[in-house]
Structure formats: C-alpha cells, structure tokens
PDB file of C-alpha atoms in Angstrom:
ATOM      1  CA  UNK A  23      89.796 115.958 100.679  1.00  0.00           C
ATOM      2  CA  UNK A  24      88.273 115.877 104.022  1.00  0.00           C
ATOM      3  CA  UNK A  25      86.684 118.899 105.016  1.00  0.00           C
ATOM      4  CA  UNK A  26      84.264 118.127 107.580  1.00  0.00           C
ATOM      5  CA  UNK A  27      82.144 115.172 108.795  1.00  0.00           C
ATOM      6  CA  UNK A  28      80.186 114.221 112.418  1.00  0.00           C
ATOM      7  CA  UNK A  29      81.607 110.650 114.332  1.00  0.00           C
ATOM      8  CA  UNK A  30      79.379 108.219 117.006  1.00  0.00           C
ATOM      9  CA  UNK A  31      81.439 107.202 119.348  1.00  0.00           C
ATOM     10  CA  UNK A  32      79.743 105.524 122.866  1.00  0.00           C
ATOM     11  CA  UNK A  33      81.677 105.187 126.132  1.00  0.00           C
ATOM     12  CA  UNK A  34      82.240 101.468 125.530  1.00  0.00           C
ATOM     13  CA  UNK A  35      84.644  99.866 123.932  1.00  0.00           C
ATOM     14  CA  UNK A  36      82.423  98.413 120.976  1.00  0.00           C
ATOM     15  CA  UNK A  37      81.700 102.118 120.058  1.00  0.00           C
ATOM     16  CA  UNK A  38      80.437 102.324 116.319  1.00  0.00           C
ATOM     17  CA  UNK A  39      82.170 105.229 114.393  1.00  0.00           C
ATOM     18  CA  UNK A  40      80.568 106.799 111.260  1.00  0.00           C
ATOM     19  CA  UNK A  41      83.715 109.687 109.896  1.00  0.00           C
ATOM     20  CA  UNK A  42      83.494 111.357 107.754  1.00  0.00           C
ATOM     21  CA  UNK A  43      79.789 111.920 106.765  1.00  0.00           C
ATOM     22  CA  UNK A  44      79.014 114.400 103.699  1.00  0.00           C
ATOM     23  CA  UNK A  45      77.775 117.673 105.395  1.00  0.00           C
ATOM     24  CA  UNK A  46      73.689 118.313 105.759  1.00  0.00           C
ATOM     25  CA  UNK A  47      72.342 121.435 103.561  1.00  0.00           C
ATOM     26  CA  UNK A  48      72.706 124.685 105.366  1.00  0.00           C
ATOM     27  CA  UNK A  49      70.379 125.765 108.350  1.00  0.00           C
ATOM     28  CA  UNK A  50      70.423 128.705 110.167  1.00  0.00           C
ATOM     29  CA  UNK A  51      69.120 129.473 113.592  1.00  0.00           C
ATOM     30  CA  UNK A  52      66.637 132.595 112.473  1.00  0.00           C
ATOM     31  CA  UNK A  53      67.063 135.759 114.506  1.00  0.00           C
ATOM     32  CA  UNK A  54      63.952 137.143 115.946  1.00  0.00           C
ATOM     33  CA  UNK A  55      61.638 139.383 114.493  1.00  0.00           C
ATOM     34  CA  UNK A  56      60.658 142.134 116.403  1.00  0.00           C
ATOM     35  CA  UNK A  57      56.918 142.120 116.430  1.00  0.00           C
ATOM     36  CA  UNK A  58      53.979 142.843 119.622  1.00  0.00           C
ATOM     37  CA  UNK A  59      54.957 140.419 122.919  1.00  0.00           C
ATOM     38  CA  UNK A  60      51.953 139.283 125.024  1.00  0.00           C
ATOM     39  CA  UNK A  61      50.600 142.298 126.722  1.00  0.00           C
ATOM     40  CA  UNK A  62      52.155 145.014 124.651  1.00  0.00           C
ATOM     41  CA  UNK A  63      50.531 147.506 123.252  1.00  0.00           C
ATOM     42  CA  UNK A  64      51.339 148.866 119.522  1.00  0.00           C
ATOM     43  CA  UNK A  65      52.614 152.367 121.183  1.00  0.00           C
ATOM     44  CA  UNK A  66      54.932 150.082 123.865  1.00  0.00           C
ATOM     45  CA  UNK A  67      56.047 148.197 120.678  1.00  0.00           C
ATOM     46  CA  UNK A  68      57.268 151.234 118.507  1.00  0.00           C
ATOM     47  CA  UNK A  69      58.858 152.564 121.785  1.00  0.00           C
ATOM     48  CA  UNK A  70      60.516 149.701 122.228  1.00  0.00           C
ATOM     49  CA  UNK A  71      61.681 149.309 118.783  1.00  0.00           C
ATOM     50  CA  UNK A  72      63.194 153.198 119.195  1.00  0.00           C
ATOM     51  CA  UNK A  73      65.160 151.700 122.332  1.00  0.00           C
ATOM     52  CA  UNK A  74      65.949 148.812 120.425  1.00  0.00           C
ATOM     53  CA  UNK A  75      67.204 151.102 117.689  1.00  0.00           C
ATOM     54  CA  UNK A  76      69.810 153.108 119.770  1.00  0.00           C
ATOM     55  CA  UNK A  77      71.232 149.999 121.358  1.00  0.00           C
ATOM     56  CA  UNK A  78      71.809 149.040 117.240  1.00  0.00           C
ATOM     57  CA  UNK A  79      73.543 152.194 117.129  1.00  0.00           C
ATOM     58  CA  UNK A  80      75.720 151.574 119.905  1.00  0.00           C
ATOM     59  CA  UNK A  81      76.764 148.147 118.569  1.00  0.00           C
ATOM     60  CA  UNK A  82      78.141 148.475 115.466  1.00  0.00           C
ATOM     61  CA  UNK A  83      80.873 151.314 115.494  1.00  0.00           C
ATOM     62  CA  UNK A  84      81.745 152.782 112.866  1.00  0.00           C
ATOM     63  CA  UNK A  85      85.211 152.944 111.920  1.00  0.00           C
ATOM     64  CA  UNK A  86      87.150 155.045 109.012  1.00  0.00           C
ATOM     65  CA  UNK A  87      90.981 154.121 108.857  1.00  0.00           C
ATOM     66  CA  UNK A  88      93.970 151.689 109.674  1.00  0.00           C
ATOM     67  CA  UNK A  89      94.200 153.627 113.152  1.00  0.00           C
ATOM     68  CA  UNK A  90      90.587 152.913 113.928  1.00  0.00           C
ATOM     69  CA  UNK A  91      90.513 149.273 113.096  1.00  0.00           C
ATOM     70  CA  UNK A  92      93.739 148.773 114.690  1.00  0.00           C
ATOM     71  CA  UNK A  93      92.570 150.458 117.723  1.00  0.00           C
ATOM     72  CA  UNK A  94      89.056 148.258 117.367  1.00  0.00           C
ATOM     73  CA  UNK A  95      91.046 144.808 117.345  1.00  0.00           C
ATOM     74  CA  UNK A  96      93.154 145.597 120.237  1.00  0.00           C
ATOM     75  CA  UNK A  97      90.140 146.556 122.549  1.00  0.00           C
ATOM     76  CA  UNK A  98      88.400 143.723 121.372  1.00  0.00           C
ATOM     77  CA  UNK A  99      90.754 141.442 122.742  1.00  0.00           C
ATOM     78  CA  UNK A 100      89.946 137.742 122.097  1.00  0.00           C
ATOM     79  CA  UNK A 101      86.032 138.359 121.505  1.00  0.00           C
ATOM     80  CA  UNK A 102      84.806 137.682 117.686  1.00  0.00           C
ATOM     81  CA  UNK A 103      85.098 140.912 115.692  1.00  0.00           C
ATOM     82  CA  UNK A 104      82.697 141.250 112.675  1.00  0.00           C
ATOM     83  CA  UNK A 105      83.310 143.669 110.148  1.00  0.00           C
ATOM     84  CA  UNK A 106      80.369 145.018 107.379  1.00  0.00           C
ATOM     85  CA  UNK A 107      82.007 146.640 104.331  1.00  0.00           C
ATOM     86  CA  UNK A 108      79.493 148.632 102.704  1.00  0.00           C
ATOM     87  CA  UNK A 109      79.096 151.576 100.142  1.00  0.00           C
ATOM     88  CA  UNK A 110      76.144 153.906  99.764  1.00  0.00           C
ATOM     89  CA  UNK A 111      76.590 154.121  95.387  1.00  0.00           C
ATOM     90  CA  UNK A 112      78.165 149.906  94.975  1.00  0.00           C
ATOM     91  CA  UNK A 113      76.410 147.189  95.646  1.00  0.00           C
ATOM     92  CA  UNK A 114      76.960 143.862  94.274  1.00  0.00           C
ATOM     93  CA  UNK A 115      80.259 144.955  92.218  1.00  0.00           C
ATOM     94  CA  UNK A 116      84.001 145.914  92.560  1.00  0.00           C
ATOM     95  CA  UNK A 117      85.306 148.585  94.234  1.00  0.00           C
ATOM     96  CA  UNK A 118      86.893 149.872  90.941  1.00  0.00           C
ATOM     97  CA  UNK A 119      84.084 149.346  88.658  1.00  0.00           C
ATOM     98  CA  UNK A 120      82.244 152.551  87.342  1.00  0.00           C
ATOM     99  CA  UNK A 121      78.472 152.244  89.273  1.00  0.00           C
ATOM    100  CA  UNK A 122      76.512 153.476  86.741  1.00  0.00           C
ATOM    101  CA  UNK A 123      77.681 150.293  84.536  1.00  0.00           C
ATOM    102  CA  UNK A 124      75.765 148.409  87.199  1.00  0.00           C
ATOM    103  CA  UNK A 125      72.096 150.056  87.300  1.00  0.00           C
ATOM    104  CA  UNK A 126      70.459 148.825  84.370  1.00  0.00           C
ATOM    105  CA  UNK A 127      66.975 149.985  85.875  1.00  0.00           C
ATOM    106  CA  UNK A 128      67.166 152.660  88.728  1.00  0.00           C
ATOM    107  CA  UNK A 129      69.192 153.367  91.609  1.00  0.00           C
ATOM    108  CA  UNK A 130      67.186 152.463  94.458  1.00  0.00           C
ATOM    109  CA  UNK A 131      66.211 149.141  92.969  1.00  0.00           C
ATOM    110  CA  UNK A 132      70.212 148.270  92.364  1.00  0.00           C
ATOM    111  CA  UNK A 133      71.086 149.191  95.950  1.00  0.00           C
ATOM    112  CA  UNK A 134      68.420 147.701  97.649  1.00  0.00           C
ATOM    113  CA  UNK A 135      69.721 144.131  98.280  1.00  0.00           C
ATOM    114  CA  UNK A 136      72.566 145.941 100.026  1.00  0.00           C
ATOM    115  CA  UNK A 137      70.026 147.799 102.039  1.00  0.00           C
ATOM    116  CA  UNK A 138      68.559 144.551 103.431  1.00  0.00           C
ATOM    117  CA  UNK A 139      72.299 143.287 104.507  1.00  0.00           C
ATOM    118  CA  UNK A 140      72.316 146.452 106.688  1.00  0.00           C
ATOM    119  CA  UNK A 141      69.370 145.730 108.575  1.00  0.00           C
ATOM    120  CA  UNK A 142      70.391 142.242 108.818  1.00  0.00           C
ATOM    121  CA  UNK A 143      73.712 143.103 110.510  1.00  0.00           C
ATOM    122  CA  UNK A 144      72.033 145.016 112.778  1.00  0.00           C
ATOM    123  CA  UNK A 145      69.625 142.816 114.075  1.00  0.00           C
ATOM    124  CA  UNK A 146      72.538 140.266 114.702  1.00  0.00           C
ATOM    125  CA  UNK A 147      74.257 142.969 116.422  1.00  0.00           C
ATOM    126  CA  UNK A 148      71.831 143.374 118.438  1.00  0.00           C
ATOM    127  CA  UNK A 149      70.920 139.464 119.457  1.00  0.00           C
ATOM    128  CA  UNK A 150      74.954 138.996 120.064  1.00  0.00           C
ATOM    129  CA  UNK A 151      75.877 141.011 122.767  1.00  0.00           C
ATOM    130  CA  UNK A 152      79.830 139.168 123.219  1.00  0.00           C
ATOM    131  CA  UNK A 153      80.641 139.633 119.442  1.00  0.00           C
ATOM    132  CA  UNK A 154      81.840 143.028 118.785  1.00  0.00           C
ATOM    133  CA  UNK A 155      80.640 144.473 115.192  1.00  0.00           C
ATOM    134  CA  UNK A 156      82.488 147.434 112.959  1.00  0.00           C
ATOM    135  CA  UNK A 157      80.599 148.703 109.775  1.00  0.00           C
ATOM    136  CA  UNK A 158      83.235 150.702 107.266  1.00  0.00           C
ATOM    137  CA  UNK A 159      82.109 152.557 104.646  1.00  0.00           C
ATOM    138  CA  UNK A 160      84.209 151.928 101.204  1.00  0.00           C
ATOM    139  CA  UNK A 161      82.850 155.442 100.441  1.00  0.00           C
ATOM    140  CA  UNK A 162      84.956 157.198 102.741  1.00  0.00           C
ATOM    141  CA  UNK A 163      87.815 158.769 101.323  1.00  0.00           C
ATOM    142  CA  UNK A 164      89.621 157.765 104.030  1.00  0.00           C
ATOM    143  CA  UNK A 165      89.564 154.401 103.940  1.00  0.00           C
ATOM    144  CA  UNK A 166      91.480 153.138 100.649  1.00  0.00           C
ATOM    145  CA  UNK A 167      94.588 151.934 102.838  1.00  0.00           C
ATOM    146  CA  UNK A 168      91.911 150.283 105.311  1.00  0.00           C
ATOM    147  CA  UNK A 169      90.548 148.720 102.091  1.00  0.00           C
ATOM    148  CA  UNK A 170      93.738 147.601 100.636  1.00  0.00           C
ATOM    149  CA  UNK A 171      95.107 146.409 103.960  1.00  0.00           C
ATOM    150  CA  UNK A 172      91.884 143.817 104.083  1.00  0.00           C
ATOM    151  CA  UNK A 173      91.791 142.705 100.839  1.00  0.00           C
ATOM    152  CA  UNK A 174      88.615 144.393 100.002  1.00  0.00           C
ATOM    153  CA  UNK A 175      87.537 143.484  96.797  1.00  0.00           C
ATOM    154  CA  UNK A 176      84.085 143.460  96.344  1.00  0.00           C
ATOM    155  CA  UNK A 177      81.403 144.954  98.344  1.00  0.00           C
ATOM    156  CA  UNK A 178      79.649 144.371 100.228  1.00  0.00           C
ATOM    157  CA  UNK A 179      82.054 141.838 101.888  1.00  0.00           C
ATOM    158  CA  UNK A 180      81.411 141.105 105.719  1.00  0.00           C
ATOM    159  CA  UNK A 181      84.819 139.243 107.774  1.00  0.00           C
ATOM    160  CA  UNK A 182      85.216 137.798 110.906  1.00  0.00           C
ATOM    161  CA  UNK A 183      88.395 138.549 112.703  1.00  0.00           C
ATOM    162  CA  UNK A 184      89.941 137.132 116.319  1.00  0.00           C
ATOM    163  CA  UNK A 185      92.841 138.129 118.064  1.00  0.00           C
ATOM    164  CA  UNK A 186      94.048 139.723 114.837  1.00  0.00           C
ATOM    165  CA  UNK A 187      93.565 137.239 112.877  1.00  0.00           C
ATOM    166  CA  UNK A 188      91.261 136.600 109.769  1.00  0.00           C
ATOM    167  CA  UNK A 189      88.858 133.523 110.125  1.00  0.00           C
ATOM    168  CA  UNK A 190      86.585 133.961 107.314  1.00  0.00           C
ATOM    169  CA  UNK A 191      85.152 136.041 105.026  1.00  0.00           C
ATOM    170  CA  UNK A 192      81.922 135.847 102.336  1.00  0.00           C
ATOM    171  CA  UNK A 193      82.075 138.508  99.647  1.00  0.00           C
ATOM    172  CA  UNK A 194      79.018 139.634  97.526  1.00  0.00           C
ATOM    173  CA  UNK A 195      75.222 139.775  98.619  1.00  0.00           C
ATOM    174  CA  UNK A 196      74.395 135.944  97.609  1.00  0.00           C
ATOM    175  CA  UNK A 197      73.291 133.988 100.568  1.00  0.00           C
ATOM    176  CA  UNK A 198      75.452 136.998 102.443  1.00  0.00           C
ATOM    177  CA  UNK A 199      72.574 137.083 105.380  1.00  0.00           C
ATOM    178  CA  UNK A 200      73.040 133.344 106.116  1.00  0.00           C
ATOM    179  CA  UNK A 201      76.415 133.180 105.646  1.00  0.00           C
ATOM    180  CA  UNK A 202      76.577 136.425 108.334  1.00  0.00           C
ATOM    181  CA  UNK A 203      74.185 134.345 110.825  1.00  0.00           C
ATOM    182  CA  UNK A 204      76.323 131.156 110.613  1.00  0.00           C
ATOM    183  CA  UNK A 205      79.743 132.943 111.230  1.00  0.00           C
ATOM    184  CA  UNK A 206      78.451 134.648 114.171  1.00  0.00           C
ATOM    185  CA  UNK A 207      77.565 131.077 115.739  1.00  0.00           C
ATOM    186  CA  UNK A 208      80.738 129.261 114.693  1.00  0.00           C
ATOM    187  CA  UNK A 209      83.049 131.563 115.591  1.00  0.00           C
ATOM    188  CA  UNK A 210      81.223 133.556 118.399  1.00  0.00           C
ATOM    189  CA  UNK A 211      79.381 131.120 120.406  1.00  0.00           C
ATOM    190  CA  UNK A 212      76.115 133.647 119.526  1.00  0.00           C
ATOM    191  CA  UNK A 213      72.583 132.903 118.177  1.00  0.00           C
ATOM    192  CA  UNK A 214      69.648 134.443 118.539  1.00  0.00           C
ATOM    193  CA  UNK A 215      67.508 134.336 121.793  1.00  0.00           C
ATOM    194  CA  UNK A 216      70.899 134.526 123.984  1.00  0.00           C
ATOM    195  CA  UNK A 217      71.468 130.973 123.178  1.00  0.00           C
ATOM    196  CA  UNK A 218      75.248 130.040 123.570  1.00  0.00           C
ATOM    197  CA  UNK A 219      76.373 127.293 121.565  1.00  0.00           C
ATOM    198  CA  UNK A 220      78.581 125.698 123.925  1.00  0.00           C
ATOM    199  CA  UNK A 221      76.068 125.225 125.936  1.00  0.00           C
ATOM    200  CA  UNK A 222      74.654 122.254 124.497  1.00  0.00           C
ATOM    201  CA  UNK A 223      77.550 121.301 122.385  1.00  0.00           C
ATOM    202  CA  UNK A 224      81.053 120.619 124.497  1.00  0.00           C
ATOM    203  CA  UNK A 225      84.061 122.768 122.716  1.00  0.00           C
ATOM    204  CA  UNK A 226      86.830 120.014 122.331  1.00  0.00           C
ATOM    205  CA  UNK A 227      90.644 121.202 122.597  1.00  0.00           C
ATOM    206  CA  UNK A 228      92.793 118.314 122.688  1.00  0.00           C
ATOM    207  CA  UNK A 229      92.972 114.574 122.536  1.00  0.00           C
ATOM    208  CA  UNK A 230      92.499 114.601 126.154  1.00  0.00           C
ATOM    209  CA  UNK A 231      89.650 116.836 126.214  1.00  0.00           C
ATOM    210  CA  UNK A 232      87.771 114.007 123.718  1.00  0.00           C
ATOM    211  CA  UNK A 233      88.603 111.093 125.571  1.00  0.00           C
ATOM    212  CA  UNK A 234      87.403 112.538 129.031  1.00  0.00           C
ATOM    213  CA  UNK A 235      84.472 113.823 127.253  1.00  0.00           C
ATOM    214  CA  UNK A 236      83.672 110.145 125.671  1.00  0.00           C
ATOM    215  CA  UNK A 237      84.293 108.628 128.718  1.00  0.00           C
ATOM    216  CA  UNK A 238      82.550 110.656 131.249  1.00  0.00           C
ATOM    217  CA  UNK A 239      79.000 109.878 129.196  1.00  0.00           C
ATOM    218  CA  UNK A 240      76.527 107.227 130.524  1.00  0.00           C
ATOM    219  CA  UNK A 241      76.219 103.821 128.408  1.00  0.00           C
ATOM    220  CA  UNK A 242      73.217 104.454 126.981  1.00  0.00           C
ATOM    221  CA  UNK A 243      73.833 108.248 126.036  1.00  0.00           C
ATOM    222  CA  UNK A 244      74.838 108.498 122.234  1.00  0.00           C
ATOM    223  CA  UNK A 245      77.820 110.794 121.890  1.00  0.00           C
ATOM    224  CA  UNK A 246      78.343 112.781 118.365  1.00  0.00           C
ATOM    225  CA  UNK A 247      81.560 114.151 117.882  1.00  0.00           C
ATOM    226  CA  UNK A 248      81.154 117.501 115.051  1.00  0.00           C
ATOM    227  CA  UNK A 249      84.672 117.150 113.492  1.00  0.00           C
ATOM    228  CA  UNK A 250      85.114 120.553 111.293  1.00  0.00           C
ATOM    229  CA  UNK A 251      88.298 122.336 110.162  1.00  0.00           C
ATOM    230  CA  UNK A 252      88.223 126.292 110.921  1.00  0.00           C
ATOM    231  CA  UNK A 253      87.394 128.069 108.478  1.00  0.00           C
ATOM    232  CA  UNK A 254      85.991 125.100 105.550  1.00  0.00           C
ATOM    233  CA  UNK A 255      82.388 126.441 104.339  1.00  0.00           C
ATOM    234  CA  UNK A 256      80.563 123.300 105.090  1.00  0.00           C
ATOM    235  CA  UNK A 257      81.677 122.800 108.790  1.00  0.00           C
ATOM    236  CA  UNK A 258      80.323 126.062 109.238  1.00  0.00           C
ATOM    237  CA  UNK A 259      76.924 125.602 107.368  1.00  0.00           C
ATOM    238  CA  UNK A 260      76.497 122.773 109.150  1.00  0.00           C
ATOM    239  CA  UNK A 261      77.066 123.566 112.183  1.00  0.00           C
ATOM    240  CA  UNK A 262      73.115 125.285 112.780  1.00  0.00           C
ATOM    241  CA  UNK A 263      71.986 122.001 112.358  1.00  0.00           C
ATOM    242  CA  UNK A 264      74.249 120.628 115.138  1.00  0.00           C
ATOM    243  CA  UNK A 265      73.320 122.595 117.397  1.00  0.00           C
ATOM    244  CA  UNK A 266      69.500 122.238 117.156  1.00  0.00           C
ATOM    245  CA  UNK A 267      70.323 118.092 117.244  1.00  0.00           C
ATOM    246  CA  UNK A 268      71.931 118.918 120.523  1.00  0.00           C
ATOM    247  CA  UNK A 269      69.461 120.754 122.190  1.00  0.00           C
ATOM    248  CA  UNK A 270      66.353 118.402 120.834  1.00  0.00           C
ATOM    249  CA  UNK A 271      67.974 115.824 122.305  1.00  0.00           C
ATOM    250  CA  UNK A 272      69.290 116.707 125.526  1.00  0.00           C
ATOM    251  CA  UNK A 273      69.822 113.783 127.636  1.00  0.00           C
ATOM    252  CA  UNK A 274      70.084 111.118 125.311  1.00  0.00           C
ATOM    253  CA  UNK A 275      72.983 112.357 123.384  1.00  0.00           C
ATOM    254  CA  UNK A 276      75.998 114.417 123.946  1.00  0.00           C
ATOM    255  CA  UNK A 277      77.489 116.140 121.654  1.00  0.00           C
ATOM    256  CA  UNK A 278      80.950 117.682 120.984  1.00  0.00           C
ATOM    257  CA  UNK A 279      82.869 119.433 118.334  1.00  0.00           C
ATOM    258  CA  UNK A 280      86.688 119.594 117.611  1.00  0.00           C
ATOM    259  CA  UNK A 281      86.505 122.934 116.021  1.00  0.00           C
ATOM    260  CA  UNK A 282      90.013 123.829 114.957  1.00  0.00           C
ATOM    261  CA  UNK A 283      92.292 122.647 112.481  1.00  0.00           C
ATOM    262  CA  UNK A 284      94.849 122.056 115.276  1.00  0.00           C
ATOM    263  CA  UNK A 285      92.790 119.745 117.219  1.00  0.00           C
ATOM    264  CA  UNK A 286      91.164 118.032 113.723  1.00  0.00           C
ATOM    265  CA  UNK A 287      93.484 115.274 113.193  1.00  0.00           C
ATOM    266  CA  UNK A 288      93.853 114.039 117.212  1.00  0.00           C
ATOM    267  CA  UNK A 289      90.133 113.790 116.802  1.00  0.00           C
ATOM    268  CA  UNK A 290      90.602 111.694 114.088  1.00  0.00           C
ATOM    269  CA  UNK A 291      92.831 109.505 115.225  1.00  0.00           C
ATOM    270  CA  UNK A 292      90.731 108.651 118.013  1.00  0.00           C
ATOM    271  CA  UNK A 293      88.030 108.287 115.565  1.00  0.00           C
ATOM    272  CA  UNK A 294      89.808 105.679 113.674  1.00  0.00           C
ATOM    273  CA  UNK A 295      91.288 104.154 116.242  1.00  0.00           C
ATOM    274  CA  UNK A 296      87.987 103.566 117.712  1.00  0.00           C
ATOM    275  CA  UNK A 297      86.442 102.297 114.304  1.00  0.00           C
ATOM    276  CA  UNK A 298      88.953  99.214 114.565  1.00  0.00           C
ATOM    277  CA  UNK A 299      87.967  98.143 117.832  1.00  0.00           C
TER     278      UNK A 299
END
C-alpha cells in the first residue's frame, strides 16, 4: 500500500523519478523556548512571560458543549481548528475507567504527563497565530454529548478539524507533543518562529498546478515533489523534514507537495509517466 513517498522530477524531458521512497524517521520543527533575548533583563523577561501568558489565555478557548463547538467551527471558517481533550482526575486511560485503578503511586505523579501536554498546547497556541485552538474538559458535566459526538475515547486525545471536517486525530500521551507539533504544520501551514510552510514548499492542487510548477524551474534547479495522502501518519511525520530540505536549500531545489488524497494519484501519474521517458 502506498502511503507516502517524495519524486525528482527536473524541467527536462530526461527527468529521473525516484516514487515512492519509504518515509524518513519523524522530525519536528521545535517551538521556542522562552528564555532572556539579547538586552533583556530577568525582570523584562518574567514581564514578558506574564504578557505572553494572557495572549495563551486568549488563544485557546475553552469550550463546554455541542452548541459551543458548533458555534467554534462555524466562526472558524476554513482556518485549522485544534481541539485538546483533557481531564483534571484521567490521564493516560478511558473515559469510563475508574481513576483510582490507574495511580499505582500518587496522584500528582499519574497526572503529570498530562500536565506537560497542557503547556505544550499552549506554547503552540501561542507560535500559530492562523490556527484556532479549543481545550474541552472531559470533566465537565456538560460535555458527555460533546464527547460522544467526537468519538472521545481516551484522554487526553487532541484532533484537528477544517471546515467541519475531521483530518486527524492522536489519542493517548505517547509521542502526543510531536504528533501535536506536526499536525499543526501539515494541516495549518504553522511552525514555530512565524515560519509558513508554503513558503518554501509550493502547495500543489491539480495536474496542472504540477506541470506548471515543473516546468517553470530552471535546468539546473532540482525539483522534489512531497507526494502524501491526507491524513496517512507518515506523510505527516515526514513532512518536518521537508520543509527544513526546502529552506536549506533554497535556490538549488524547489520543492512541492501534492497534499491531498484528491490530487495524489494525478501526481502520480505524472510521476510515472515521467519515469518512462
């Protein structure tokens, strides 16, 4: 089964093509620490991180019900909606399972991978300005039908959502804050530092976009074609990696990526028809 691989093609016709490949190991772009900038003072610092703090705040929005999250979709429009299920007494475990089964040792020492995935979140919040970002609490008594109406199973779970529609979803803490960092990217164009991922790497729509896009390179520019189905785990693990390629080696490769499932198999075609000339 194909589920994602990276092309060569070059703008003449004796183009070599290389599709699939088997996907790199996961990279992630890392999101900034906070920590003292030239010229800043430890006071300035904690002030800033207080600023910092309430623009957190103002990111992720909490939401309780079916009529918030319904109302939170439709504002969001077609921006990248990222929702954090999280509990204050689960962590690691199903909603239905009795907590106490899960704290062998204490409490605090149970919860506190959980803990970390909240901070995480919002520090991505915060570095993603375009990608709007819910938080819902699976200890609110309100929020069963919310619960049930996402398929909530485990928490915490964190989902991406656009235009109503679910993209992809990691459940459990394991590699949660990578996964989290990744999806963002994919899916919202966001990484850390403001950088924009179509920026470097050309978002490919059609058989028409990727034959103007091979053709409008120079000869001796190297263009990579990121083939990747929506939604497959390794086209978006991969995809970090991708990007930093692109932007190391601006100006003597181009890079683009077909990124959805519709658009996969024209980009194949071409691919294939290009390996037999």
């Amino acid at each position: 089964m194909i589920t994602c691989g990276t092309m060569r093609l070059a703008a003449s016709s004796r183009a070599s093509c290389r599709c699939p490949v088997q996907c790199a190991p996961r990279r992630c772009l890392p999101i900034a620490r906070i920590s003292l900038r030239p010229g800043e003072t430890p006071e300035q610092a904690q002030e800033r991180r207080m600023r910092e703090s309430q623009q957190v705040e103002e990111r992720v929005a909490a939401i309780s019900d079916l009529a918030d999250w319904d109302r939170a979709t439709a504002a969001a429009g077609d921006k990248l909606v990222v929702l954090e299920v999280e509990s204050e007494r689960l962590c690691q475990t199903g909603l239905d399972e009795e907590p106490e089964l899960q704290w062998k040792a204490d409490q605090a020492a149970a919860l506190a991978p959980c803990q970390g995935i909240k901070h995480t979140f919002a520090r991505i919040a915060r570095e993603c300005p375009d990608v709007k970002f819910f938080s819902l609490s699976a200890d609110d008594p309100d929020a069963g039908p919310l619960l049930d109406n996402l398929g909530i199973e485990v928490v915490p779970s964190v989902q991406f959502w656009k235009a109503g529609r679910l993209l992809w979803e990691h459940r459990g803490v394991s590699q949660l804050e990578q996964d989290l960092g990744e999806g963002v990217l994919y899916f919202g164009d966001s990484a850390a530092g403001g950088v924009k991922g179509s920026e470097h790497v050309t978002e490919l729509h059609s058989r028409e976009d990727l034959d103007s896009f091979v053709s409008s390179q120079e000869e001796r520019v190297l263009t990579v074609v990121n083939l990747s189905i929506s939604g497959a785990d390794p086209c978006i693990h991969i995809f970090p990696a991708v990007l930093a390629l692109a932007r190391s080696f601006k100006g003597y490769a181009a890079f683009g990526r077909c990124g959805s499932s519709a658009v996969f198999w024209e980009c194949w075609l071409r691919c294939s028809n290009q390996a037999t000339l």
